[in-house]
Structures are given as structure tokens and as C-alpha cells.
Amino acid sequence: MAVLNMKGGVGKTTISAHVFRHLYSHLRKRVLLVDLDPQFNLTQAVLTEKKYESHKADGRTIFSVMEDTAPASIFKVTSTVGSPPSLDQVSVKLRQFQNTNPEINLLLVPGDFGLVKYSMIEATNVLAPIKTRFSQFIEGCRQERDLVCIDCNPSSSFLTMCALQVATHVLVPVRPDRYSILGLRMLNRYIADLPILSRKPALMVLLNGVKSSGYDPTVENALRSDPDFGPATLANSLHISRVLEASPGYTGFATDKRGQGWRVTPRITAIVMELKSALGLT
Ligand SMILES: Nc1ncnc2c1ncn2[C@@H]1O[C@H](COP(=O)(O)OP(=O)(O)OP(=O)(O)O)[C@@H](O)[C@H]1O
Ligand SMILES: [Mg+2]
């Protein structure tokens, strides 16, 4: 599942982290989070800087999925792109069911600022082998995991293409503001018109940032009554909550926040149950 919207700040990372962390434990599924955004906010939200630096030094980041070695210049791409690494080599275990079934765990392929160079290289023939390598890696993950969630960056870039090529579903967070439906329409059109996609992923829309009081439902009503997007919009939405807010003082998941996680857990559970049936997870 690609969590995608070309619009920035709509909650892609918040949802990738907190909804899919809960999907792992509530449904007891093998979940993999992939941080495909060069800004790597997802990684920063759940790993301390010290841990991240140590994983990066071991080559445990998304960069190793794309290329074997970092070339001398950040604007160069390796000329020989070999087979992708195994998931074991590049992932970090974030959570696991201790005694019951250690196979059921939550893994993360940490992000890497090094990916930023792909947005500066125009030659598609240079990047094509990297896209193929990423696809092969995700194909391998498909065998090992019940669900792979890819947190995308907010632009229509090479990385967006990489995610769309492997995704069976696209989860689009949408804020209830006046520009959202327009953005959704553009994204839908973009996916429909992309020539490289042989299989079009299914769109799912999740409203994020709904106010708990004084909420104006105009945009939500328009979205739900839209013939294209209404049926694709999840019935449950995510409210604005301090618990979900990224804060400098907390590294980890919202539902794990001591004394506060309970505030958001019921709503996230409802979203997880909807995703379960939409995705056919047993
Ligand atoms: N439901 C929510 N309640 C409170 N804060 C939220 C909520 N959703 C998102 N935020 C906050 O809004 C900001 C943007 O969210 P987030 O980083 O998840 O968006 P994004 O779509 O991943 O952004 P980008 O396009 O930069 O990758 C963050 O500071 C996040 O903590
Ligand atoms: Mg993000």
C-alpha cells in the first residue's frame, strides 16, 4: 500500500506510522513500513537519532534497496545495479510479539536523505534499473509480509513512480479543506494516465484532521457524495489530536504514549478494521 498524496502535510507519515503500527498489533499481522521520503519523517518519528545513525552506518536504510554502494558524488548513480538486498539486511525490528509468535512483527526500512538525488536526475535510462531493483525488493517482501506500507514524498517524482508501480492500493490522506477534492482529482488522473502502470492500484481515501468541535462538514459531505471518491472514502476518519501530533519530545508511536494513547486508539482501531475488510486481510 502506497500512502500517497502529492499535497504536503496531509498526514501521510502520521497515518503510515500510527495506523499501521496498530494494524500490526490489533490484527497480529506481519507489517513492513518503508520510508520512501527523502525527508524521512517516518523514521525520525519512531527511531532516535542515535539508533538511526547506527543503522545507517550498517547500511540499513532504503538507500541500500535502491543501490549497492553510495557513489562518490551525491548526484551520481551506481553504474552497475545488482540484485536487491534481502529484507533482513535492510530492515529494523520495531515491535514483536514476544512469546506467542516472534514471526509476527513490525519492521521498518529506514529512510535516507540520499534518495533526494533521484529528483535531480532527468535521464530515465539511468534511473530505470533502480526502479526495477526496488520492484524486485518489494516483490520479495510480498512473500514475507502480510502488508507493506510505503510512506511517499509529497511530489510526483521518480520515487512516487517507484511506489505506484508496486502498489496494489493507494491510501490517500485528505484534509477537510477546500483544495482537497481538487488534489484528489489530480492524483486520480495522474494514476489513470501514467503509461508505465500495467495494473492500476485501487484508491482509498482517509479523511485526516477532522476537528472534534466546531467542525464544518461541507468538504466531507462533498467528498462522500462524489460519484468517484465517495465509495472509496473510508467511513471512519482521523481527528485532530495532540496525541497524533509530531513532537520533539517523543519518539515512538501515538498508541503507545503512556497515559494518552487510549485517546486515539478506538478511532484507529475502527480504521484498522475497515482496512482489514477492504484489503481482505483474514
Ligand atoms: N490527526 C492529526 N492530529 C494532529 N496533528 C496531525 C494530525 N495529522 C497530522 N498532524 C501533524 O501535521 C503535520 C503534517 O503531518 P504529516 O507529517 O503526517 O504529513 P505528511 O503528509 O506526511 O507531510 P509531508 O508531505 O511533508 O510528507 C505533522 O506535524 C503532524 O504531526
Ligand atoms: Mg510525510
mmCIF file of C-alpha atoms and ligand atoms in Angstrom:
data_model
loop_
_atom_site.group_PDB
_atom_site.id
_atom_site.type_symbol
_atom_site.label_atom_id
_atom_site.label_comp_id
_atom_site.label_asym_id
_atom_site.label_seq_id
_atom_site.Cartn_x
_atom_site.Cartn_y
_atom_site.Cartn_z
ATOM 1 C CA MET A 1 0.000 0.000 0.000
ATOM 2 C CA ALA A 2 1.377 3.367 -1.022
ATOM 3 C CA VAL A 3 0.368 6.171 1.335
ATOM 4 C CA LEU A 4 0.360 8.982 -1.162
ATOM 5 C CA ASN A 5 -0.841 12.466 -1.881
ATOM 6 C CA MET A 6 1.118 14.996 -3.878
ATOM 7 C CA LYS A 7 -0.148 17.567 -1.416
ATOM 8 C CA GLY A 8 2.201 18.019 1.541
ATOM 9 C CA GLY A 9 1.331 17.871 5.215
ATOM 10 C CA VAL A 10 -1.919 15.939 4.824
ATOM 11 C CA GLY A 11 -0.910 13.155 7.230
ATOM 12 C CA LYS A 12 0.833 10.537 5.087
ATOM 13 C CA THR A 13 3.542 9.974 7.675
ATOM 14 C CA THR A 14 1.199 10.193 10.674
ATOM 15 C CA ILE A 15 -1.016 7.505 9.152
ATOM 16 C CA SER A 16 1.874 5.309 7.978
ATOM 17 C CA ALA A 17 3.272 5.275 11.497
ATOM 18 C CA HIS A 18 0.319 5.167 13.850
ATOM 19 C CA VAL A 19 -2.397 3.387 11.851
ATOM 20 C CA PHE A 20 -0.091 0.657 10.550
ATOM 21 C CA ARG A 21 1.621 0.146 13.893
ATOM 22 C CA HIS A 22 -1.824 -0.538 15.323
ATOM 23 C CA LEU A 23 -2.786 -2.756 12.384
ATOM 24 C CA TYR A 24 0.246 -4.924 13.217
ATOM 25 C CA SER A 25 -0.724 -5.469 16.857
ATOM 26 C CA HIS A 26 -4.512 -5.395 16.620
ATOM 27 C CA LEU A 27 -4.744 -7.828 13.703
ATOM 28 C CA ARG A 28 -1.467 -9.583 14.520
ATOM 29 C CA LYS A 29 -0.054 -9.159 11.049
ATOM 30 C CA ARG A 30 3.481 -9.074 9.699
ATOM 31 C CA VAL A 31 3.705 -5.411 8.739
ATOM 32 C CA LEU A 32 6.574 -3.672 6.973
ATOM 33 C CA LEU A 33 6.905 0.112 6.906
ATOM 34 C CA VAL A 34 9.016 1.519 4.089
ATOM 35 C CA ASP A 35 10.154 5.133 4.387
ATOM 36 C CA LEU A 36 10.453 6.276 0.776
ATOM 37 C CA ASP A 37 10.502 10.012 1.525
ATOM 38 C CA PRO A 38 13.991 11.607 1.352
ATOM 39 C CA GLN A 39 12.902 13.799 4.283
ATOM 40 C CA PHE A 40 12.452 10.526 6.260
ATOM 41 C CA ASN A 41 9.975 11.922 8.803
ATOM 42 C CA LEU A 42 8.532 8.461 9.450
ATOM 43 C CA THR A 43 11.948 7.187 10.520
ATOM 44 C CA GLN A 44 12.568 10.272 12.664
ATOM 45 C CA ALA A 45 9.195 9.820 14.341
ATOM 46 C CA VAL A 46 9.909 6.292 15.518
ATOM 47 C CA LEU A 47 13.716 5.978 15.815
ATOM 48 C CA THR A 48 16.031 8.090 17.952
ATOM 49 C CA GLU A 49 18.776 9.904 16.077
ATOM 50 C CA LYS A 50 21.419 7.732 17.733
ATOM 51 C CA LYS A 51 19.730 4.500 16.645
ATOM 52 C CA TYR A 52 19.168 5.843 13.157
ATOM 53 C CA GLU A 53 22.842 6.799 12.769
ATOM 54 C CA SER A 54 23.914 3.331 13.831
ATOM 55 C CA HIS A 55 21.531 1.649 11.353
ATOM 56 C CA LYS A 56 22.677 3.999 8.624
ATOM 57 C CA ALA A 57 26.304 3.128 9.310
ATOM 58 C CA ASP A 58 25.317 -0.553 8.820
ATOM 59 C CA GLY A 59 23.647 0.255 5.505
ATOM 60 C CA ARG A 60 20.205 -0.438 6.941
ATOM 61 C CA THR A 61 18.278 2.191 5.017
ATOM 62 C CA ILE A 62 16.189 2.451 1.877
ATOM 63 C CA PHE A 63 19.287 3.645 0.052
ATOM 64 C CA SER A 64 20.678 0.092 0.059
ATOM 65 C CA VAL A 65 17.427 -1.087 -1.527
ATOM 66 C CA MET A 66 17.991 1.260 -4.461
ATOM 67 C CA GLU A 67 21.782 0.940 -4.929
ATOM 68 C CA ASP A 68 24.615 -1.276 -3.674
ATOM 69 C CA THR A 69 27.046 1.429 -2.735
ATOM 70 C CA ALA A 70 26.848 5.150 -2.430
ATOM 71 C CA PRO A 71 28.793 6.636 -5.363
ATOM 72 C CA ALA A 72 31.399 9.285 -4.670
ATOM 73 C CA SER A 73 29.166 12.121 -5.834
ATOM 74 C CA ILE A 74 25.670 12.516 -4.455
ATOM 75 C CA PHE A 75 24.480 13.349 -7.974
ATOM 76 C CA LYS A 76 25.797 10.116 -9.485
ATOM 77 C CA VAL A 77 24.044 6.764 -9.658
ATOM 78 C CA THR A 78 25.932 3.458 -9.469
ATOM 79 C CA SER A 79 26.567 2.177 -12.957
ATOM 80 C CA THR A 80 26.146 -1.485 -12.048
ATOM 81 C CA VAL A 81 22.859 -2.123 -10.333
ATOM 82 C CA GLY A 82 22.825 -5.678 -8.967
ATOM 83 C CA SER A 83 20.141 -7.674 -7.150
ATOM 84 C CA PRO A 84 18.342 -6.045 -4.242
ATOM 85 C CA PRO A 85 19.319 -6.934 -0.664
ATOM 86 C CA SER A 86 17.198 -9.223 1.486
ATOM 87 C CA LEU A 87 14.674 -7.655 3.832
ATOM 88 C CA ASP A 88 16.770 -8.907 6.773
ATOM 89 C CA GLN A 89 19.738 -6.863 5.599
ATOM 90 C CA VAL A 90 17.964 -3.523 5.422
ATOM 91 C CA SER A 91 15.174 -3.606 7.998
ATOM 92 C CA VAL A 92 14.940 -2.766 11.680
ATOM 93 C CA LYS A 93 12.576 -4.603 14.018
ATOM 94 C CA LEU A 94 10.396 -2.096 15.865
ATOM 95 C CA ARG A 95 7.932 -4.411 17.622
ATOM 96 C CA GLN A 96 7.383 -8.126 18.029
ATOM 97 C CA PHE A 97 5.002 -10.427 19.884
ATOM 98 C CA GLN A 98 7.420 -11.774 22.488
ATOM 99 C CA ASN A 99 6.291 -15.220 23.488
ATOM 100 C CA THR A 100 3.410 -16.015 21.204
ATOM 101 C CA ASN A 101 4.781 -15.695 17.701
ATOM 102 C CA PRO A 102 8.025 -13.794 17.044
ATOM 103 C CA GLU A 103 7.339 -14.105 13.304
ATOM 104 C CA ILE A 104 4.606 -11.545 13.777
ATOM 105 C CA ASN A 105 6.467 -8.290 13.980
ATOM 106 C CA LEU A 106 6.644 -4.711 12.803
ATOM 107 C CA LEU A 107 9.624 -3.905 10.597
ATOM 108 C CA LEU A 108 10.887 -0.629 9.186
ATOM 109 C CA VAL A 109 13.163 0.040 6.250
ATOM 110 C CA PRO A 110 14.514 3.410 7.467
ATOM 111 C CA GLY A 111 14.578 6.382 5.136
ATOM 112 C CA ASP A 112 17.619 8.124 3.718
ATOM 113 C CA PHE A 113 18.251 11.678 2.577
ATOM 114 C CA GLY A 114 20.466 10.199 -0.145
ATOM 115 C CA LEU A 115 17.301 9.468 -2.161
ATOM 116 C CA VAL A 116 16.987 13.176 -2.846
ATOM 117 C CA LYS A 117 19.335 12.861 -5.817
ATOM 118 C CA TYR A 118 16.717 10.921 -7.800
ATOM 119 C CA SER A 119 14.671 14.075 -8.077
ATOM 120 C CA MET A 120 17.609 15.838 -9.722
ATOM 121 C CA ILE A 121 18.454 13.242 -12.347
ATOM 122 C CA GLU A 122 16.452 13.598 -15.529
ATOM 123 C CA ALA A 123 17.735 10.662 -17.585
ATOM 124 C CA THR A 124 15.134 7.904 -17.206
ATOM 125 C CA ASN A 125 17.527 5.274 -18.578
ATOM 126 C CA VAL A 126 19.865 5.943 -15.641
ATOM 127 C CA LEU A 127 17.074 5.509 -13.115
ATOM 128 C CA ALA A 128 15.219 2.594 -14.752
ATOM 129 C CA PRO A 129 17.463 -0.145 -13.272
ATOM 130 C CA ILE A 130 16.956 1.381 -9.813
ATOM 131 C CA LYS A 131 13.178 1.270 -10.200
ATOM 132 C CA THR A 132 13.435 -2.371 -11.299
ATOM 133 C CA ARG A 133 15.608 -3.164 -8.291
ATOM 134 C CA PHE A 134 13.098 -1.502 -5.930
ATOM 135 C CA SER A 135 10.252 -3.507 -7.540
ATOM 136 C CA GLN A 136 12.188 -6.743 -7.114
ATOM 137 C CA PHE A 137 12.803 -5.924 -3.472
ATOM 138 C CA ILE A 138 9.109 -5.248 -2.804
ATOM 139 C CA GLU A 139 8.117 -8.409 -4.717
ATOM 140 C CA GLY A 140 10.348 -10.338 -2.312
ATOM 141 C CA CYS A 141 8.722 -8.601 0.671
ATOM 142 C CA ARG A 142 5.276 -9.554 -0.615
ATOM 143 C CA GLN A 143 6.154 -13.197 0.086
ATOM 144 C CA GLU A 144 7.316 -12.490 3.629
ATOM 145 C CA ARG A 145 4.850 -9.871 4.877
ATOM 146 C CA ASP A 146 1.076 -9.571 5.210
ATOM 147 C CA LEU A 147 1.187 -5.866 4.466
ATOM 148 C CA VAL A 148 3.788 -3.437 3.149
ATOM 149 C CA CYS A 149 3.117 0.251 3.749
ATOM 150 C CA ILE A 150 5.164 2.748 1.725
ATOM 151 C CA ASP A 151 5.251 6.310 3.053
ATOM 152 C CA CYS A 152 5.732 8.506 -0.022
ATOM 153 C CA ASN A 153 7.036 12.021 -0.500
ATOM 154 C CA PRO A 154 4.707 14.843 -1.451
ATOM 155 C CA SER A 155 5.501 15.291 -5.133
ATOM 156 C CA SER A 156 5.126 13.490 -8.396
ATOM 157 C CA SER A 157 8.693 12.273 -8.563
ATOM 158 C CA PHE A 158 10.647 9.211 -9.607
ATOM 159 C CA LEU A 159 10.056 7.846 -6.098
ATOM 160 C CA THR A 160 6.283 8.246 -6.499
ATOM 161 C CA MET A 161 6.562 6.205 -9.688
ATOM 162 C CA CYS A 162 8.536 3.514 -7.849
ATOM 163 C CA ALA A 163 5.783 3.240 -5.225
ATOM 164 C CA LEU A 164 2.895 3.279 -7.702
ATOM 165 C CA GLN A 165 4.484 0.567 -9.783
ATOM 166 C CA VAL A 166 4.435 -1.924 -6.907
ATOM 167 C CA ALA A 167 1.306 -0.846 -5.022
ATOM 168 C CA THR A 168 -1.964 -2.740 -5.220
ATOM 169 C CA HIS A 169 -3.618 0.019 -3.173
ATOM 170 C CA VAL A 170 -3.063 3.733 -2.672
ATOM 171 C CA LEU A 171 -4.212 5.222 0.603
ATOM 172 C CA VAL A 172 -4.745 8.966 0.161
ATOM 173 C CA PRO A 173 -4.959 11.090 3.303
ATOM 174 C CA VAL A 174 -7.099 14.123 2.699
ATOM 175 C CA ARG A 175 -7.645 17.139 4.935
ATOM 176 C CA PRO A 176 -11.170 18.525 5.005
ATOM 177 C CA ASP A 177 -10.198 21.757 3.273
ATOM 178 C CA ARG A 178 -11.375 23.324 0.045
ATOM 179 C CA TYR A 179 -8.372 22.217 -2.048
ATOM 180 C CA SER A 180 -8.552 18.579 -1.113
ATOM 181 C CA ILE A 181 -11.028 17.256 -3.651
ATOM 182 C CA LEU A 182 -9.166 19.055 -6.410
ATOM 183 C CA GLY A 183 -5.927 17.434 -5.261
ATOM 184 C CA LEU A 184 -7.626 14.068 -5.170
ATOM 185 C CA ARG A 185 -8.939 14.514 -8.689
ATOM 186 C CA MET A 186 -5.429 15.372 -9.909
ATOM 187 C CA LEU A 187 -3.947 12.333 -8.205
ATOM 188 C CA ASN A 188 -6.606 10.078 -9.681
ATOM 189 C CA ARG A 189 -5.974 11.464 -13.134
ATOM 190 C CA TYR A 190 -2.227 11.104 -12.699
ATOM 191 C CA ILE A 191 -2.578 7.429 -11.771
ATOM 192 C CA ALA A 192 -5.071 6.749 -14.581
ATOM 193 C CA ASP A 193 -2.838 8.381 -17.195
ATOM 194 C CA LEU A 194 0.531 7.001 -16.099
ATOM 195 C CA PRO A 195 1.603 4.909 -19.045
ATOM 196 C CA ILE A 196 4.039 2.736 -17.113
ATOM 197 C CA LEU A 197 1.358 1.255 -14.875
ATOM 198 C CA SER A 198 0.084 -2.018 -16.254
ATOM 199 C CA ARG A 199 -2.038 -2.622 -13.172
ATOM 200 C CA LYS A 200 -3.798 0.386 -11.662
ATOM 201 C CA PRO A 201 -3.801 0.382 -7.865
ATOM 202 C CA ALA A 202 -7.113 0.827 -6.049
ATOM 203 C CA LEU A 203 -7.627 4.219 -4.433
ATOM 204 C CA MET A 204 -8.730 4.540 -0.799
ATOM 205 C CA VAL A 205 -9.322 7.917 0.816
ATOM 206 C CA LEU A 206 -8.882 8.636 4.520
ATOM 207 C CA LEU A 207 -10.032 11.952 5.933
ATOM 208 C CA ASN A 208 -7.458 13.277 8.381
ATOM 209 C CA GLY A 209 -7.552 16.342 10.585
ATOM 210 C CA VAL A 210 -11.246 16.430 11.392
ATOM 211 C CA LYS A 211 -11.985 18.877 14.229
ATOM 212 C CA SER A 212 -13.618 17.416 17.321
ATOM 213 C CA SER A 213 -15.692 20.558 17.850
ATOM 214 C CA GLY A 214 -16.830 23.381 15.612
ATOM 215 C CA TYR A 215 -16.349 21.174 12.563
ATOM 216 C CA ASP A 216 -17.648 22.386 9.195
ATOM 217 C CA PRO A 217 -18.617 19.236 7.253
ATOM 218 C CA THR A 218 -19.003 20.916 3.841
ATOM 219 C CA VAL A 219 -15.876 19.366 2.307
ATOM 220 C CA GLU A 220 -16.532 15.969 3.856
ATOM 221 C CA ASN A 221 -20.101 15.973 2.521
ATOM 222 C CA ALA A 222 -18.876 16.885 -0.953
ATOM 223 C CA LEU A 223 -16.284 14.106 -0.798
ATOM 224 C CA ARG A 224 -18.736 11.463 0.395
ATOM 225 C CA SER A 225 -21.303 12.365 -2.244
ATOM 226 C CA ASP A 226 -18.760 12.450 -5.064
ATOM 227 C CA PRO A 227 -19.515 9.602 -7.501
ATOM 228 C CA ASP A 228 -15.797 8.777 -7.961
ATOM 229 C CA PHE A 229 -14.415 9.304 -4.469
ATOM 230 C CA GLY A 230 -17.391 8.792 -2.164
ATOM 231 C CA PRO A 231 -17.329 4.977 -2.425
ATOM 232 C CA ALA A 232 -13.518 4.979 -1.983
ATOM 233 C CA THR A 233 -13.616 7.062 1.211
ATOM 234 C CA LEU A 234 -13.322 5.199 4.497
ATOM 235 C CA ALA A 235 -16.317 5.694 6.789
ATOM 236 C CA ASN A 236 -14.052 6.400 9.761
ATOM 237 C CA SER A 237 -11.784 9.415 9.788
ATOM 238 C CA LEU A 238 -8.881 10.614 11.903
ATOM 239 C CA HIS A 239 -9.493 13.566 14.193
ATOM 240 C CA ILE A 240 -7.040 16.287 15.102
ATOM 241 C CA SER A 241 -5.368 15.164 18.298
ATOM 242 C CA ARG A 242 -2.396 16.273 20.365
ATOM 243 C CA VAL A 243 -1.520 12.600 20.759
ATOM 244 C CA LEU A 244 -1.004 12.237 16.990
ATOM 245 C CA GLU A 245 0.977 15.450 16.669
ATOM 246 C CA ALA A 246 4.690 15.036 15.963
ATOM 247 C CA SER A 247 6.505 16.493 18.959
ATOM 248 C CA PRO A 248 10.232 16.958 19.525
ATOM 249 C CA GLY A 249 9.998 15.364 22.955
ATOM 250 C CA TYR A 250 8.602 11.977 21.947
ATOM 251 C CA THR A 251 9.975 9.257 19.691
ATOM 252 C CA GLY A 252 7.606 6.374 19.091
ATOM 253 C CA PHE A 253 4.012 5.581 18.291
ATOM 254 C CA ALA A 254 0.921 7.513 19.358
ATOM 255 C CA THR A 255 -0.979 4.464 20.604
ATOM 256 C CA ASP A 256 1.989 3.606 22.868
ATOM 257 C CA LYS A 257 2.073 7.017 24.570
ATOM 258 C CA ARG A 258 1.782 6.411 28.283
ATOM 259 C CA GLY A 259 -1.465 7.759 29.723
ATOM 260 C CA GLN A 260 -2.541 9.239 26.377
ATOM 261 C CA GLY A 261 -2.562 6.524 23.742
ATOM 262 C CA TRP A 262 -6.076 5.443 24.751
ATOM 263 C CA ARG A 263 -7.434 8.742 23.453
ATOM 264 C CA VAL A 264 -6.726 7.820 19.832
ATOM 265 C CA THR A 265 -6.799 4.021 19.960
ATOM 266 C CA PRO A 266 -10.576 3.448 19.429
ATOM 267 C CA ARG A 267 -10.650 5.610 16.303
ATOM 268 C CA ILE A 268 -7.516 3.988 14.900
ATOM 269 C CA THR A 269 -8.979 0.552 15.664
ATOM 270 C CA ALA A 270 -12.082 1.441 13.631
ATOM 271 C CA ILE A 271 -9.869 2.498 10.696
ATOM 272 C CA VAL A 272 -7.810 -0.682 11.005
ATOM 273 C CA MET A 273 -10.983 -2.809 10.904
ATOM 274 C CA GLU A 274 -12.123 -1.011 7.756
ATOM 275 C CA LEU A 275 -8.728 -1.535 6.144
ATOM 276 C CA LYS A 276 -8.878 -5.190 7.145
ATOM 277 C CA SER A 277 -12.051 -5.812 5.207
ATOM 278 C CA ALA A 278 -11.099 -3.554 2.276
ATOM 279 C CA LEU A 279 -7.781 -5.345 1.873
ATOM 280 C CA GLY A 280 -9.201 -8.815 2.502
ATOM 281 C CA LEU A 281 -6.880 -9.469 5.441
ATOM 282 C CA THR A 282 -8.171 -12.523 7.289
HETATM 283 N N1 LIG B 1 -4.704 13.933 13.048
HETATM 284 C C1 LIG B 1 -3.710 14.759 13.402
HETATM 285 N N2 LIG B 1 -3.729 15.388 14.609
HETATM 286 C C2 LIG B 1 -2.739 16.238 14.970
HETATM 287 N N3 LIG B 1 -1.681 16.524 14.209
HETATM 288 C C3 LIG B 1 -1.596 15.926 12.996
HETATM 289 C C4 LIG B 1 -2.598 15.012 12.529
HETATM 290 N N4 LIG B 1 -2.237 14.585 11.301
HETATM 291 C C5 LIG B 1 -1.080 15.195 11.014
HETATM 292 N N5 LIG B 1 -0.695 16.003 12.022
HETATM 293 C C6 LIG B 1 0.506 16.876 12.054
HETATM 294 O O1 LIG B 1 0.552 17.608 10.848
HETATM 295 C C7 LIG B 1 1.865 17.677 10.339
HETATM 296 C C8 LIG B 1 1.918 17.027 8.962
HETATM 297 O O2 LIG B 1 1.603 15.642 9.096
HETATM 298 P P1 LIG B 1 2.453 14.539 8.343
HETATM 299 O O3 LIG B 1 3.911 14.789 8.506
HETATM 300 O O4 LIG B 1 1.937 13.218 8.746
HETATM 301 O O5 LIG B 1 2.008 14.858 6.842
HETATM 302 P P2 LIG B 1 2.675 14.327 5.506
HETATM 303 O O6 LIG B 1 1.587 14.241 4.505
HETATM 304 O O7 LIG B 1 3.461 13.102 5.757
HETATM 305 O O8 LIG B 1 3.650 15.530 5.171
HETATM 306 P P3 LIG B 1 4.766 15.560 4.006
HETATM 307 O O9 LIG B 1 4.002 15.864 2.772
HETATM 308 O O10 LIG B 1 5.687 16.652 4.427
HETATM 309 O O11 LIG B 1 5.410 14.216 3.964
HETATM 310 C C9 LIG B 1 2.762 16.975 11.363
HETATM 311 O O12 LIG B 1 3.306 17.929 12.223
HETATM 312 C C10 LIG B 1 1.799 16.059 12.102
HETATM 313 O O13 LIG B 1 2.214 15.826 13.419
HETATM 314 MG MG MG B 2 5.485 12.690 5.294
#
